[in-house]
CSV table of C-alpha atoms in Angstrom, one decimal:
chain,number,residue,atom,x,y,z
A,952,MET,CA,-27.4,6.1,-12.4
A,953,LYS,CA,-27.5,3.1,-10.2
A,954,GLU,CA,-27.0,3.5,-6.5
A,955,PHE,CA,-23.8,2.1,-5.0
A,956,ASP,CA,-24.2,0.6,-1.5
A,957,ILE,CA,-21.6,-1.4,0.4
A,958,LYS,CA,-22.4,-2.7,3.9
A,959,LYS,CA,-20.2,-1.8,6.8
A,960,THR,CA,-18.0,-4.6,8.3
A,961,ASP,CA,-15.5,-4.6,11.1
A,962,LEU,CA,-12.8,-3.8,8.6
A,963,SER,CA,-14.5,-1.7,5.9
A,964,PRO,CA,-16.8,1.3,5.8
A,965,LYS,CA,-20.4,1.6,4.8
A,966,ILE,CA,-20.4,3.4,1.5
A,967,ILE,CA,-23.6,4.9,-0.1
A,968,LEU,CA,-23.4,6.7,-3.4
A,969,ASN,CA,-26.8,7.8,-4.6
A,970,LYS,CA,-27.0,10.4,-7.3
A,971,GLU,CA,-30.8,10.6,-7.4
A,972,GLU,CA,-31.0,11.4,-3.7
A,973,ASN,CA,-27.8,13.4,-3.9
A,974,PHE,CA,-26.5,11.5,-0.9
A,975,TYR,CA,-22.9,10.3,-0.6
A,976,LEU,CA,-21.5,8.7,2.6
A,977,PHE,CA,-18.4,6.9,3.8
A,978,SER,CA,-18.9,5.7,7.4
A,979,GLY,CA,-17.0,3.4,9.7
A,980,LYS,CA,-13.5,1.9,9.9
A,981,SER,CA,-11.3,1.4,6.8
A,982,VAL,CA,-8.6,-1.1,7.7
A,983,ILE,CA,-8.7,-3.3,4.6
A,984,GLU,CA,-5.6,-5.1,3.6
A,985,ASN,CA,-6.2,-4.6,-0.1
A,986,ALA,CA,-7.7,-1.1,0.0
A,987,GLU,CA,-7.0,-0.5,-3.7
A,988,GLU,CA,-9.2,-3.5,-4.7
A,989,PHE,CA,-11.9,-2.4,-2.3
A,990,TYR,CA,-12.0,1.2,-3.5
A,991,THR,CA,-11.7,0.5,-7.2
A,992,PRO,CA,-15.5,0.2,-7.7
A,993,VAL,CA,-15.9,3.5,-5.8
A,994,PHE,CA,-13.5,5.2,-8.2
A,995,ASN,CA,-15.3,3.7,-11.2
A,996,TRP,CA,-18.7,4.9,-9.9
A,997,PHE,CA,-17.4,8.5,-9.4
A,998,LYS,CA,-15.7,8.5,-12.9
A,999,ASN,CA,-19.0,7.6,-14.4
A,1000,TYR,CA,-20.8,10.2,-12.1
A,1001,TYR,CA,-18.6,13.0,-13.3
A,1002,LYS,CA,-19.8,12.5,-16.9
A,1003,ASN,CA,-23.1,14.1,-15.8
A,1004,PRO,CA,-22.9,15.2,-12.1
A,1005,ASN,CA,-25.4,16.9,-10.0
A,1006,THR,CA,-25.1,20.7,-9.7
A,1007,SER,CA,-23.8,20.3,-6.2
A,1008,THR,CA,-22.2,17.3,-4.5
A,1009,ASN,CA,-21.8,17.0,-0.7
A,1010,ILE,CA,-19.9,14.0,0.4
A,1011,ILE,CA,-19.9,12.9,4.1
A,1012,PHE,CA,-16.8,11.2,5.5
A,1013,PHE,CA,-17.3,9.8,9.0
A,1014,ILE,CA,-14.3,7.5,9.1
A,1015,GLU,CA,-13.6,6.3,12.7
A,1016,TYR,CA,-10.2,4.9,11.9
A,1017,PHE,CA,-8.2,4.0,8.8
A,1018,ASN,CA,-4.9,2.3,7.9
A,1019,SER,CA,-2.2,3.8,5.6
A,1020,ALA,CA,-3.5,1.8,2.6
A,1021,SER,CA,-7.0,3.2,3.1
A,1022,SER,CA,-5.5,6.7,3.7
A,1023,HIS,CA,-3.8,6.5,0.3
A,1024,GLN,CA,-7.1,5.5,-1.4
A,1025,ILE,CA,-9.1,8.2,0.3
A,1026,GLY,CA,-6.4,10.7,-0.8
A,1027,ASN,CA,-6.8,9.3,-4.4
A,1028,LEU,CA,-10.5,10.0,-4.2
A,1029,PHE,CA,-9.9,13.6,-3.1
A,1030,ASN,CA,-7.5,13.9,-6.0
A,1031,LEU,CA,-10.2,12.7,-8.4
A,1032,PHE,CA,-12.7,15.1,-6.8
A,1033,SER,CA,-10.2,18.1,-7.2
A,1034,LYS,CA,-9.8,17.4,-10.9
A,1035,HIS,CA,-13.5,17.8,-11.7
A,1036,LYS,CA,-14.9,21.3,-11.5
A,1037,ASN,CA,-18.2,20.6,-13.2
A,1038,THR,CA,-20.0,20.3,-9.8
A,1039,LEU,CA,-19.9,22.4,-6.7
A,1040,LEU,CA,-18.3,19.9,-4.4
A,1041,ASN,CA,-18.1,20.0,-0.6
A,1042,VAL,CA,-16.5,17.3,1.7
A,1043,CYS,CA,-17.9,17.1,5.2
A,1044,TRP,CA,-15.3,15.4,7.3
A,1045,LEU,CA,-17.0,14.4,10.6
A,1046,TYR,CA,-15.0,13.3,13.6
A,1047,GLU,CA,-15.7,12.6,17.2
A,1048,ASN,CA,-14.9,15.8,19.1
A,1049,ASN,CA,-12.4,14.0,21.3
A,1050,ASP,CA,-10.6,12.2,18.4
A,1051,GLU,CA,-7.6,14.4,17.6
A,1052,LEU,CA,-6.1,11.8,15.2
A,1053,ILE,CA,-9.0,11.8,12.8
A,1054,LYS,CA,-9.4,15.5,13.1
A,1055,GLU,CA,-5.7,16.0,12.2
A,1056,ALA,CA,-6.1,13.6,9.2
A,1057,GLY,CA,-9.0,15.7,8.0
A,1058,LYS,CA,-6.9,18.9,8.3
A,1059,GLU,CA,-4.1,17.3,6.3
A,1060,PHE,CA,-6.5,16.3,3.5
A,1061,LYS,CA,-8.1,19.7,3.6
A,1062,ASP,CA,-4.7,21.5,3.3
A,1063,PHE,CA,-3.4,19.2,0.5
A,1064,TYR,CA,-6.4,19.0,-1.9
A,1065,ASP,CA,-8.1,21.8,-3.8
A,1066,ILE,CA,-11.7,21.1,-2.7
A,1067,ASN,CA,-14.2,22.7,-0.3
A,1068,PHE,CA,-13.7,20.8,3.0
A,1069,ASP,CA,-15.5,21.2,6.3
A,1070,LEU,CA,-14.2,19.7,9.5
A,1071,ILE,CA,-17.2,19.0,11.7
A,1072,PRO,CA,-16.9,17.7,15.3
A,1073,VAL,CA,-19.7,15.4,16.6
A,1074,ASN,CA,-20.4,14.2,20.1
A,1075,PRO,CA,-19.4,10.6,20.8
A,1076,GLU,CA,-23.0,9.9,21.9
A,1077,ASP,CA,-24.2,10.8,18.4
A,1078,THR,CA,-21.8,8.5,16.5
A,1079,GLY,CA,-24.6,6.0,15.7
A,1080,ILE,CA,-26.3,8.5,13.4
A,1081,PHE,CA,-25.0,6.8,10.3
A,1082,ASP,CA,-25.6,3.2,11.5
A,1083,PHE,CA,-28.4,2.2,9.1
C-alpha cells in the first residue's frame, strides 16, 4: 500500500500514513477552511487500509490547535476507526502538558468513541519531535 504524506503548513497538519512501517501521524495545526476536502484523501486511504490492516495500528495525534470544521473531520476519522475491529487500534493523543484545551478535546474524543485512546502529556520543549 502506498505511503500517504502531506507536508505541514501554517493551516494544515503533517500527515504520514505508512502501512509498511506501521507509522501513522497527524501533527501540527488544523485550521483549514474546507476541512472535509482536505481530509477526504485521508478517509479514502484508511478505507483502503482496513481491507487488509496490520495486526495492530497505533495512530499518533499531536494536533496543536484545530477549528470546529477540523474537529468534525477528526471525529469522523475516530468514528471510522471504531467501526473496524479487524486490527488492534490505539490512538495516542499527545498534548503539551500546559495545554488544557487540547487535553480536554482529547478527553472528549476518548469518552465519545469506542477505541483505545491514550492521553499523553509532553513538555513544550519537546514539541519539535515531529518536525521532520
